[in-house]
XYZ file of C-alpha atoms in Angstrom:
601
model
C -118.358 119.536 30.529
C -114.854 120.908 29.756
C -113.806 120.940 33.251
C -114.731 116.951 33.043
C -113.486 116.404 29.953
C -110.167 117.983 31.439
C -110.245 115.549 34.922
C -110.638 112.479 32.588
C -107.501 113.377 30.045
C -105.693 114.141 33.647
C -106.798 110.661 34.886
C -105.894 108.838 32.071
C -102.213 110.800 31.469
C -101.569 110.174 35.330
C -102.516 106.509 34.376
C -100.116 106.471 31.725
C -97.541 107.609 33.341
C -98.105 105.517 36.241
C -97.864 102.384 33.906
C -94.932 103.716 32.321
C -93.024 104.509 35.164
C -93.780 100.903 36.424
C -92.512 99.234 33.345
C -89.625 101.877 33.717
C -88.800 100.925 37.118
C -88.885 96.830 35.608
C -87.025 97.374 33.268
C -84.481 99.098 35.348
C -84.614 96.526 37.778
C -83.955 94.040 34.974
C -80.960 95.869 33.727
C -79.897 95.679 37.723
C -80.157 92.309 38.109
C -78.075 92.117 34.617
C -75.489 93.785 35.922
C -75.303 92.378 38.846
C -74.892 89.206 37.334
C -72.240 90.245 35.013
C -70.550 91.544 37.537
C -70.587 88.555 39.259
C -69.756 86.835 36.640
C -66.784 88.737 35.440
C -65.449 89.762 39.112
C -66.513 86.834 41.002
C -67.260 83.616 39.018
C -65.482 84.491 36.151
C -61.855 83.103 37.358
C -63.549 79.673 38.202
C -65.359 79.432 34.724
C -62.617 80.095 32.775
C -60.935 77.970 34.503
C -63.600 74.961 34.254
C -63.866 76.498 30.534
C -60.156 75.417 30.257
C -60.100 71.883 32.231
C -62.726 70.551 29.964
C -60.389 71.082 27.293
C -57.213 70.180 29.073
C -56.221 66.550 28.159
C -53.687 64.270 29.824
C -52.159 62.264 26.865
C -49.961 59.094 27.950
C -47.118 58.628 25.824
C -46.348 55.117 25.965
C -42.473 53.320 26.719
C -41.737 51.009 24.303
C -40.436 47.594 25.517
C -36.876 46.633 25.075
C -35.614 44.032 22.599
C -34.499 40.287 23.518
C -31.573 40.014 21.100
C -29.265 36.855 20.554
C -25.416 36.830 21.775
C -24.447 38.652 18.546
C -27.244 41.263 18.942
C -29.332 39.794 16.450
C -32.860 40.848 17.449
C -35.369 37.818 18.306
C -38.104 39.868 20.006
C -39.001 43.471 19.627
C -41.656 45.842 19.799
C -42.952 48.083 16.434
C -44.795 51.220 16.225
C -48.285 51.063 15.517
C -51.706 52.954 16.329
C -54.878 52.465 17.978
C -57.408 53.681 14.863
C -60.366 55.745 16.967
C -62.963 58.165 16.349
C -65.616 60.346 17.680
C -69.045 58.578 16.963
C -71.012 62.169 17.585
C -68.680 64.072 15.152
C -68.834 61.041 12.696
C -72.748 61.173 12.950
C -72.584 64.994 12.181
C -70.562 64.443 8.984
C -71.012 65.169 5.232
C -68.730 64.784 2.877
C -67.762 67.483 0.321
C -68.070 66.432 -3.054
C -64.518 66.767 -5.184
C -64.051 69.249 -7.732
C -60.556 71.297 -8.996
C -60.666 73.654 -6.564
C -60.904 71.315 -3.517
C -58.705 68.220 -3.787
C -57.185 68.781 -0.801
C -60.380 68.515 1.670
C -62.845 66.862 -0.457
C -63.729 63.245 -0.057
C -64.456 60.657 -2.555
C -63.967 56.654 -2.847
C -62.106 55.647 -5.975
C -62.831 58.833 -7.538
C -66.243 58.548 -7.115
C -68.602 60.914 -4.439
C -69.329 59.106 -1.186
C -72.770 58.679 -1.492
C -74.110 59.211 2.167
C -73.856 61.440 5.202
C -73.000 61.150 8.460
C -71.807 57.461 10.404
C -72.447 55.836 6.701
C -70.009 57.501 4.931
C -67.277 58.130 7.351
C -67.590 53.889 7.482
C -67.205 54.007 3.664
C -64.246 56.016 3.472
C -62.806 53.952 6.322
C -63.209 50.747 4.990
C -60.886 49.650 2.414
C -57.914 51.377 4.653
C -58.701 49.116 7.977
C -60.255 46.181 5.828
C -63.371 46.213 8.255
C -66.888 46.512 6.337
C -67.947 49.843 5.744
C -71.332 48.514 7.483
C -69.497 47.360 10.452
C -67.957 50.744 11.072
C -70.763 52.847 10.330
C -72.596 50.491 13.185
C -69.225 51.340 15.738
C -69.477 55.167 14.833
C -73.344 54.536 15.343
C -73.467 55.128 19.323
C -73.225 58.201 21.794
C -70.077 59.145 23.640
C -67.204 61.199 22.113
C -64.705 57.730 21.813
C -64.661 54.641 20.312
C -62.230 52.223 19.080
C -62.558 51.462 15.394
C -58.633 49.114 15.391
C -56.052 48.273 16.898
C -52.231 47.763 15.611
C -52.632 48.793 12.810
C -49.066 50.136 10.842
C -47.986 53.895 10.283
C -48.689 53.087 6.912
C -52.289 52.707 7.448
C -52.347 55.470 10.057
C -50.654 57.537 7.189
C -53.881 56.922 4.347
C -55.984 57.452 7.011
C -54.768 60.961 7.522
C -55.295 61.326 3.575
C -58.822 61.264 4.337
C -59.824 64.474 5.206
C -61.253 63.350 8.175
C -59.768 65.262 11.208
C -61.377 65.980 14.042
C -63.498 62.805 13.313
C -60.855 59.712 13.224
C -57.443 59.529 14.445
C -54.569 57.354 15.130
C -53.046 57.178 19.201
C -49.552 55.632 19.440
C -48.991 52.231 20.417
C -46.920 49.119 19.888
C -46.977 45.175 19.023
C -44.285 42.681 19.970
C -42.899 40.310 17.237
C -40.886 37.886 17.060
C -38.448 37.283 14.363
C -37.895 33.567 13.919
C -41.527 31.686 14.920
C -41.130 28.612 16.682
C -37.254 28.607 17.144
C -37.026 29.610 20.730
C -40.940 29.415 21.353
C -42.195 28.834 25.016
C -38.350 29.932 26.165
C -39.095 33.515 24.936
C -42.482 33.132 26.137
C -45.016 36.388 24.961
C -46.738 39.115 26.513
C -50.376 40.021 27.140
C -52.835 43.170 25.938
C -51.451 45.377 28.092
C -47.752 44.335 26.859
C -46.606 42.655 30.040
C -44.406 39.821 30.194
C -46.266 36.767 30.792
C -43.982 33.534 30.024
C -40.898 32.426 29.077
C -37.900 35.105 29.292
C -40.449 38.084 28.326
C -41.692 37.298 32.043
C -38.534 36.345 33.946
C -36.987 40.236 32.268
C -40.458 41.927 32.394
C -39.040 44.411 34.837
C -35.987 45.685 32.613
C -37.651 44.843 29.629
C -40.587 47.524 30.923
C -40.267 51.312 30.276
C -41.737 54.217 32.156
C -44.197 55.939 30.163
C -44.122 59.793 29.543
C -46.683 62.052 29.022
C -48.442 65.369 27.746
C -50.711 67.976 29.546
C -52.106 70.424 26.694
C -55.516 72.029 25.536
C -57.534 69.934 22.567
C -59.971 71.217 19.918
C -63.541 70.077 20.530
C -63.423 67.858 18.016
C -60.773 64.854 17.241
C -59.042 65.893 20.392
C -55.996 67.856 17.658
C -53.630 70.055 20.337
C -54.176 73.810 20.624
C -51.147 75.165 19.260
C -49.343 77.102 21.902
C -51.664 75.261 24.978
C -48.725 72.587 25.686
C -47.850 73.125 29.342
C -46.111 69.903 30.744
C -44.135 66.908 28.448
C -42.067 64.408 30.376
C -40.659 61.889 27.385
C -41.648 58.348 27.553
C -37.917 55.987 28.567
C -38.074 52.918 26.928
C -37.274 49.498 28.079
C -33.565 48.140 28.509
C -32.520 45.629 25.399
C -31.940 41.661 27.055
C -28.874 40.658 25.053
C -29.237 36.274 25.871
C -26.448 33.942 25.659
C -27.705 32.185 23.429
C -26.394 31.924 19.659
C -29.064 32.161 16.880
C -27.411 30.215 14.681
C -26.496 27.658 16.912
C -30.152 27.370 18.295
C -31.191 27.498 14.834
C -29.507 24.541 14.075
C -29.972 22.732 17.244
C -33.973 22.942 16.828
C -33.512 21.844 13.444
C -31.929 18.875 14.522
C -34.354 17.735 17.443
C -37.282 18.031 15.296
C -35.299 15.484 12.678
C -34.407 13.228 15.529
C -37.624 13.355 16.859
C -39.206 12.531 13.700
C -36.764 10.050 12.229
C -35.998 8.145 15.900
C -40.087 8.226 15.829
C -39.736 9.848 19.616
C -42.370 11.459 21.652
C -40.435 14.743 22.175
C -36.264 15.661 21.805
C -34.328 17.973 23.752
C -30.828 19.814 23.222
C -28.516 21.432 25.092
C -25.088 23.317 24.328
C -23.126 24.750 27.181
C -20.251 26.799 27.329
C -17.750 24.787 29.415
C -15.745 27.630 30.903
C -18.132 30.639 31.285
C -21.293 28.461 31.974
C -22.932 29.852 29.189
C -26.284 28.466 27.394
C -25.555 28.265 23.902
C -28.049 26.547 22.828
C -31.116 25.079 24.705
C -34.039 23.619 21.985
C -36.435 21.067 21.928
C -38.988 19.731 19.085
C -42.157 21.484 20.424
C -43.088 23.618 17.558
C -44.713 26.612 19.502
C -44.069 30.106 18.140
C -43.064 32.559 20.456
C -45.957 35.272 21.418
C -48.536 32.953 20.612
C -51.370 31.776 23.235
C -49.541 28.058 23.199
C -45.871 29.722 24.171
C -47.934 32.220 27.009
C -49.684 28.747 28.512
C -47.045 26.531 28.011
C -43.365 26.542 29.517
C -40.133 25.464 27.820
C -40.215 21.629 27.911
C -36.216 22.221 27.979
C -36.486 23.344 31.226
C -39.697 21.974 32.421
C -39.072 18.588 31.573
C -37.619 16.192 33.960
C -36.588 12.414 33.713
C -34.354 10.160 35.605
C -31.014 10.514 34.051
C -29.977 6.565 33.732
C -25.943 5.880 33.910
C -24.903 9.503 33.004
C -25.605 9.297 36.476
C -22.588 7.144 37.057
C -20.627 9.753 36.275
C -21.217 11.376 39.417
C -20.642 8.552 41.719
C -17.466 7.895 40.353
C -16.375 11.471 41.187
C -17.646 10.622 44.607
C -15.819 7.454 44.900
C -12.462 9.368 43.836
C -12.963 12.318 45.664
C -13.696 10.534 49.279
C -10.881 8.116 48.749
C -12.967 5.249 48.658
C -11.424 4.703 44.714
C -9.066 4.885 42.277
C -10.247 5.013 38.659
C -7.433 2.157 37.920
C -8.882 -0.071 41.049
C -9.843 -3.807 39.927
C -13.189 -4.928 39.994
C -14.792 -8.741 39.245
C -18.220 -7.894 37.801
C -20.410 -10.874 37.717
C -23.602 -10.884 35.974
C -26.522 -10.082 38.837
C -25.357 -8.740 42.379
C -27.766 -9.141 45.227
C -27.108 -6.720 47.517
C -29.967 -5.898 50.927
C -31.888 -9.258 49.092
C -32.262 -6.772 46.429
C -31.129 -8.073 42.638
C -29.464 -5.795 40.120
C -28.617 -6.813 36.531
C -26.661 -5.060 33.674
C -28.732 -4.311 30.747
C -26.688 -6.757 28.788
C -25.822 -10.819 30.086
C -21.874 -11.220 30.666
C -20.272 -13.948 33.036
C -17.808 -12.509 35.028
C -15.893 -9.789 34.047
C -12.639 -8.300 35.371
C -13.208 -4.117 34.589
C -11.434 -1.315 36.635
C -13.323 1.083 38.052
C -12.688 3.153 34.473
C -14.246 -0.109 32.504
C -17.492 -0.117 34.795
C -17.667 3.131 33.479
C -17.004 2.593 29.499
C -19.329 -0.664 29.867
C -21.914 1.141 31.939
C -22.445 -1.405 34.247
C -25.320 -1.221 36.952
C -23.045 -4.325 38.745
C -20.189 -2.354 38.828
C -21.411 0.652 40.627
C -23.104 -1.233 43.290
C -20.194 -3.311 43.939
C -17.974 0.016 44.034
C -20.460 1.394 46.125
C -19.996 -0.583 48.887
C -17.832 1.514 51.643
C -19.840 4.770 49.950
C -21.933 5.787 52.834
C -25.769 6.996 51.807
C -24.392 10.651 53.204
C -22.169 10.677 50.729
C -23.840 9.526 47.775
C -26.322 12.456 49.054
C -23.633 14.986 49.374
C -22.359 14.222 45.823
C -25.825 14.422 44.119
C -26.384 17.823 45.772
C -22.907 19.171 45.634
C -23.611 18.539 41.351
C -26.654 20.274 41.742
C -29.218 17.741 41.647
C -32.383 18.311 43.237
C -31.990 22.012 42.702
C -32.506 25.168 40.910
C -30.369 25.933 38.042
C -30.398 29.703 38.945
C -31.364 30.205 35.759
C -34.680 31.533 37.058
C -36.371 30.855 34.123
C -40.268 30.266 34.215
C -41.885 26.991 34.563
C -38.307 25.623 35.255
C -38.669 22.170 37.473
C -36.084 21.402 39.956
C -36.399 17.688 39.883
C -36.857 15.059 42.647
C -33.721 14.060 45.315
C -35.402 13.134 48.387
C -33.263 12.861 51.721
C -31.371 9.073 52.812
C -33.621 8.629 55.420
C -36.465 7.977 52.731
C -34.366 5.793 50.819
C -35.619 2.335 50.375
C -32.503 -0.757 50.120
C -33.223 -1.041 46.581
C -33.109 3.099 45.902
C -30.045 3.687 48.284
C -28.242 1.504 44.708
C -30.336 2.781 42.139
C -28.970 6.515 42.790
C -25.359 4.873 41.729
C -26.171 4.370 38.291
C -28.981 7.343 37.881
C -32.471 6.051 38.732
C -34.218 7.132 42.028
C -34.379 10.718 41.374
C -35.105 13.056 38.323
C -33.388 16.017 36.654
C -33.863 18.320 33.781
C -31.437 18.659 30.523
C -29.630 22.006 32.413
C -29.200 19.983 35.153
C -27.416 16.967 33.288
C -25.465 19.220 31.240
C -23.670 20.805 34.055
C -22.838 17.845 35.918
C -20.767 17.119 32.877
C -19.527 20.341 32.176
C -18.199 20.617 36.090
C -16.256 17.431 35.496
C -15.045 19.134 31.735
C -14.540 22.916 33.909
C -11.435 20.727 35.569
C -13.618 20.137 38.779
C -15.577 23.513 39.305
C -19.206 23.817 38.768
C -19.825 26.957 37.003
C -23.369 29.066 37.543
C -24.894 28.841 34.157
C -26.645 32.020 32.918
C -28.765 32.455 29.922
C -28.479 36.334 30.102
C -25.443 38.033 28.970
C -26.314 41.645 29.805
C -28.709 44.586 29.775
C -28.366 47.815 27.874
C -30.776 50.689 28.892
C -32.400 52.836 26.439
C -29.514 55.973 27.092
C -27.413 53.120 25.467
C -25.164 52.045 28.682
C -24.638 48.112 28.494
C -24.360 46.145 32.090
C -23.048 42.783 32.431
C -25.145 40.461 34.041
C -24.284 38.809 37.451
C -24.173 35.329 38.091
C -23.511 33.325 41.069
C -19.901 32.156 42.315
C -18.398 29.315 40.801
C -17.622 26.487 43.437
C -15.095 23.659 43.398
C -16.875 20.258 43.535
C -14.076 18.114 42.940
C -10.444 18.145 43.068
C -9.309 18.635 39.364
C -7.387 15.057 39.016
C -10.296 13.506 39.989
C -12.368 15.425 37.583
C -9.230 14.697 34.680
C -9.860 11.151 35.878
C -13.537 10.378 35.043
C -13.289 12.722 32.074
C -10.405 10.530 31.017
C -12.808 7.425 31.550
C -15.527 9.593 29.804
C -13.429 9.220 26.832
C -13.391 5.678 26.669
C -16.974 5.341 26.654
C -16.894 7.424 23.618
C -14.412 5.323 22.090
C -16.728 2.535 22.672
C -19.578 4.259 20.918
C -16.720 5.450 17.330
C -18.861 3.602 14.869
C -21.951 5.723 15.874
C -20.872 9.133 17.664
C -18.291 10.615 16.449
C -16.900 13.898 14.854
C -13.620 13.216 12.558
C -10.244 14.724 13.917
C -11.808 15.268 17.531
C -11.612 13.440 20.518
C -14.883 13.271 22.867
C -15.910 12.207 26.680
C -19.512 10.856 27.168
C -21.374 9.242 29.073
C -24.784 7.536 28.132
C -28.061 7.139 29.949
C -31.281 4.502 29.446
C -34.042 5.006 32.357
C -37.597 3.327 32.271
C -39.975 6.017 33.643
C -43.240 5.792 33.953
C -46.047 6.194 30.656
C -49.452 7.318 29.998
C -50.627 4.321 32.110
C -48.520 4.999 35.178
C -46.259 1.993 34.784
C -42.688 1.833 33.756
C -43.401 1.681 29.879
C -41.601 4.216 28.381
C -37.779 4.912 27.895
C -35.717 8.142 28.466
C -32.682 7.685 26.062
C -29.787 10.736 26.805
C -26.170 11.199 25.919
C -23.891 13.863 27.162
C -20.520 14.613 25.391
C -17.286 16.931 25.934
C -15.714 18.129 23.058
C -12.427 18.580 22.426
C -12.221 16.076 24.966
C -8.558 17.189 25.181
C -9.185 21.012 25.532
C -13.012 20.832 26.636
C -15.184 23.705 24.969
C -18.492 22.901 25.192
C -20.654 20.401 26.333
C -23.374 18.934 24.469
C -26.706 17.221 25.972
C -29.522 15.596 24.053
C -32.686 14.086 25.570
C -35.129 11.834 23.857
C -38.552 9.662 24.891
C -39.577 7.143 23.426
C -37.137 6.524 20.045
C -36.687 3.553 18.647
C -33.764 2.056 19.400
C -33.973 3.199 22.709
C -30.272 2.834 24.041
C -29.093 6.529 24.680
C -25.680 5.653 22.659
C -27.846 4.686 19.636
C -29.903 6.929 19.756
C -29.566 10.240 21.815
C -25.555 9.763 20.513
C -25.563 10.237 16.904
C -27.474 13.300 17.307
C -25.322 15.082 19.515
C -22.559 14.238 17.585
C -24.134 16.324 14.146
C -24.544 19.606 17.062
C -20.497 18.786 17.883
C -19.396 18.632 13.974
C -21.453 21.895 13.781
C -19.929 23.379 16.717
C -16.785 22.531 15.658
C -16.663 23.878 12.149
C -18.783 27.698 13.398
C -16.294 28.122 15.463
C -13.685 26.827 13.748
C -12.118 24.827 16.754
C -8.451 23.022 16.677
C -8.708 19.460 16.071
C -7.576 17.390 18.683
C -4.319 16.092 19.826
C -3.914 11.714 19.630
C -4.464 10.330 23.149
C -1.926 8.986 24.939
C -3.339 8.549 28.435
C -6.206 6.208 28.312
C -6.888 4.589 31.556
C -6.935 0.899 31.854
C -10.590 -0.315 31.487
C -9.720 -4.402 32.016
C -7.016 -6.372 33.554
């Protein structure tokens, strides 16, 4: 019995053993495979997870250009871009939130809303605190902080002021201000479609914002570093690249504020007191070919969706010119020898000419004018008659060689180039209408420097509406314009301007600026109305003043006024921009004439 009792306790240690060598030997293979993988880890893997470890936290931050500024001649800003922040948040932190109550030991992480605990946890109260500082409901921003994801946007431009209480909240890591901008504009509606406006992304998409977008446009920098898990706050001492943002170049324009101010003043009194459909004005520099001024009576604000839709009717607009055209036939006739400005003509009352009639817009018998008379009475007569050894080539050459039917240069957006078709299309009745301005159309920039070539002494300057460009390390570049080109001799330009001034004379009791003398030229077209037929009236009057030391050139445009004769009309306005001109810039007052050319004989 003891020798089996000895053979089981053997059986049953050996068993024992057996099972504890066998959970021995597991757990020693556990511990292998442990190491092994720790190994691997740390001698293989490990470089690769550390760096994944580190690329999930590594962030790319965009620092963003801001755009230039479009400032006036006198650097007096009219559109520039302010800093302001993109309010955003992590919706998972936001969710995980509770606020700590206040007491005296904690005032400077504790939350509360006018003194009073917050109420609620998590999305709720983050909204709460959040709410009177972005003026958004609390319940709308506890519904935005509501979702998955790591990122949402909670507002946008909001000020540094804002973005400054916000950081008073005690909410890092949860909601946080990025770096942006918004473009305003100073002065609302005074240069409105001309400026233009730019879109969400800050892009130049009208008016001058577009035509400069490309120097107006920065690069952006940016920033490589590590972020905290939460509210995406840099690691200190994680930075490892910064390239700065380099802002936009400033557009300095050559236009004068005040002077535009007082121009767009004007056009929206003429076109409400004339009772006109629209009004346009012009002021051009005579010897640089400067825009001073360029206005009409749309009242769009610059940046809004009307200005980014809509271009500058100053530029856009075009019209048949009526007898300022005249102005540029007579050049022609001196210039080719066909005239003199002293050469007598016998104007009767109609001329048929090709079986086709022409009148005067007034009933005369006949009238013995010089060629400087057919221009002070604006007579349609007159210029046919004048016109008859002017060859159709030549009244083409003229028109183009004053820039009709072309672009300004300019380059500004939505500008129209107007209508001058070739001779060959000319009809008998147009081949005589394009003597006295009707058969072809034109814009106000147009007009203005035909005159202003005949005030520049005979040489048509490239007008420019940008003066120059200073980059953002503060180095200013004059802008380049095209060359200026001689259309006619200068006696023949002293000639008609000298004419010019007669007309003016004939219009003293309703243009004119005391102690200076001025050269103009009128203009009534019919063009065509709503309906399609010739029902409405373009009314224009172009003046020089001095007329004796020519300094700038003024242009206004109007549909539709009553009264509809340019002279009446379109005249007495441009003479309040003169006296205005006149006294800013405190011009010399003019000189008695002594030269008038015959008009009669």
């Amino acid at each position: 019995m003891k020798t089996i009792a000895r053979i089981l306790k053997f059986a049953k240690m050996k068993t024992f053993a057996f099972k504890c060598i066998a959970i021995g030997a597991a757990l020693a293979l556990v511990a292998s495979m442990c190491v092994a993988q720790l190994a691997s880890i740390q001698l293989i893997d490990g470089r690769q997870m550390a760096q994944a470890a580190t690329a999930s936290r590594t962030s790319r931050v965009t620092l963003s250009a801001k755009r230039g500024r479009i400032l006036d001649a006198n650097g007096t800003v009219l559109a520039q871009s302010v800093e302001r922040y993109t309010i955003v948040a992590n919706p998972e932190a936001a969710q995980e939130f509770t606020p700590i109550t206040c007491n005296k030991n904690n005032q400077d992480y504790c939350h509360q809303i006018d003194g009073k605990p917050v109420g609620v946890t998590g999305a709720a109260a983050v909204g709460r605190l959040l709410s009177k500082e972005l003026g958004v409901s609390a319940m709308e921003l506890g519904a935005d902080l509501s979702i998955s994801g790591q990122y949402v946007v909670l507002k946008k431009d909001v000020t540094p002021q804002v973005k400054r209480s916000i950081d008073n909240l005690n909410l890092g890591g949860i909601v946080w201000g990025e770096l942006s901008s918004e473009r305003i504009y100073s002065d609302g509606d005074l240069m409105g479609s001309l400026l233009g406006g730019v879109n969400d992304d800050g892009t130049g998409v009208a008016g001058i914002e577009q035509m400069e977008n490309k120097v107006l446009t920065g690069t952006d920098g940016h920033q490589t570093y590590q972020r905290g898990n939460y509210g995406g706050e840099e690691i200190p001492g994680t930075m490892t690249e910064s390239v700065a943002a380099k802002d936009g170049s400033d557009v300095h324009l050559t236009i004068n504020r005040d002077v535009q101010w007082y121009v767009k003043k004007i056009m929206k009194e003429a076109k409400s007191s004339y009772g006109a459909a629209w009004a346009i004005g012009v002021v051009q520099d005579v010897q640089s070919g400067e825009i001073v001024a360029l206005a009409d009576s749309d009242e769009i604000e610059a940046g809004t969706d009307a200005a980014k839709m809509a271009a500058s009717r100053a530029v856009s607009e075009t019209f048949e010119p009526g007898s300022i055209g005249k102005v540029i036939s007579a050049s022609g006739y001196l210039q080719t020898g066909v005239h003199k400005m002293t050469d007598r003509f016998t104007v009767p009352n109609s001329v048929t000419e090709n079986g086709q009639t022409f009148k005067d817009a007034f009933s005369h018998g006949d009238e013995h004018w010089t060629l400087a008379g057919i221009l002070q009475q604006s007579s349609n007569n007159g210029m046919v008659i004048a016109g008859k050894n002017y060859t159709d080539e030549q009244r083409y050459e003229f028109l183009t060689k004053f820039g009709i039917g072309q672009s300004t240069g300019l380059d500004l957006p939505g500008e129209s180039n107007g209508v001058l078709t070739n001779p060959s299309s000319w009809d008998l009745r147009t081949r005589n209408t394009v003597l006295f301005g009707q058969g072809y159309t034109v814009n106000a920039l147009q007009l203005t420097n035909v005159v202003a070539t005949l005030a520049n002494k005979g040489v048509r300057q490239q007008q420019s509406i940008i003066k120059s460009v200073t980059n953002s390390d503060g180095k200013t570049t004059e802008a380049k314009h095209g060359e200026a080109t001689r259309v006619v001799d200068e006696q023949v330009a002293a000639d008609v301007i000298n004419a010019m001034e007669s007309v003016a004379e004939n219009y003293s009791k309703f243009v004119k600026v005391d102690g200076y003398r001025m050269a103009a030229k009128s203009g009534t077209a019919e063009v065509a109305g709503a309906n399609g037929s010739l029902s409405s009236i373009i009314s224009d009057y172009s003046v020089v003043i001095p007329a004796d030391n020519p300094r700038f050139v003024v242009t206004v445009v109007m549909k539709d006024p009553q009264g509809s004769y340019g002279g009446l009309t379109a005249g007495p306005v441009s003479a309040q921009i003169c006296e205005f001109l006149m006294q800013k810039y405190e011009v010399p007052v003019s000189s008695p004439r002594t030269d008038a050319i015959p008009v009669t004989w």
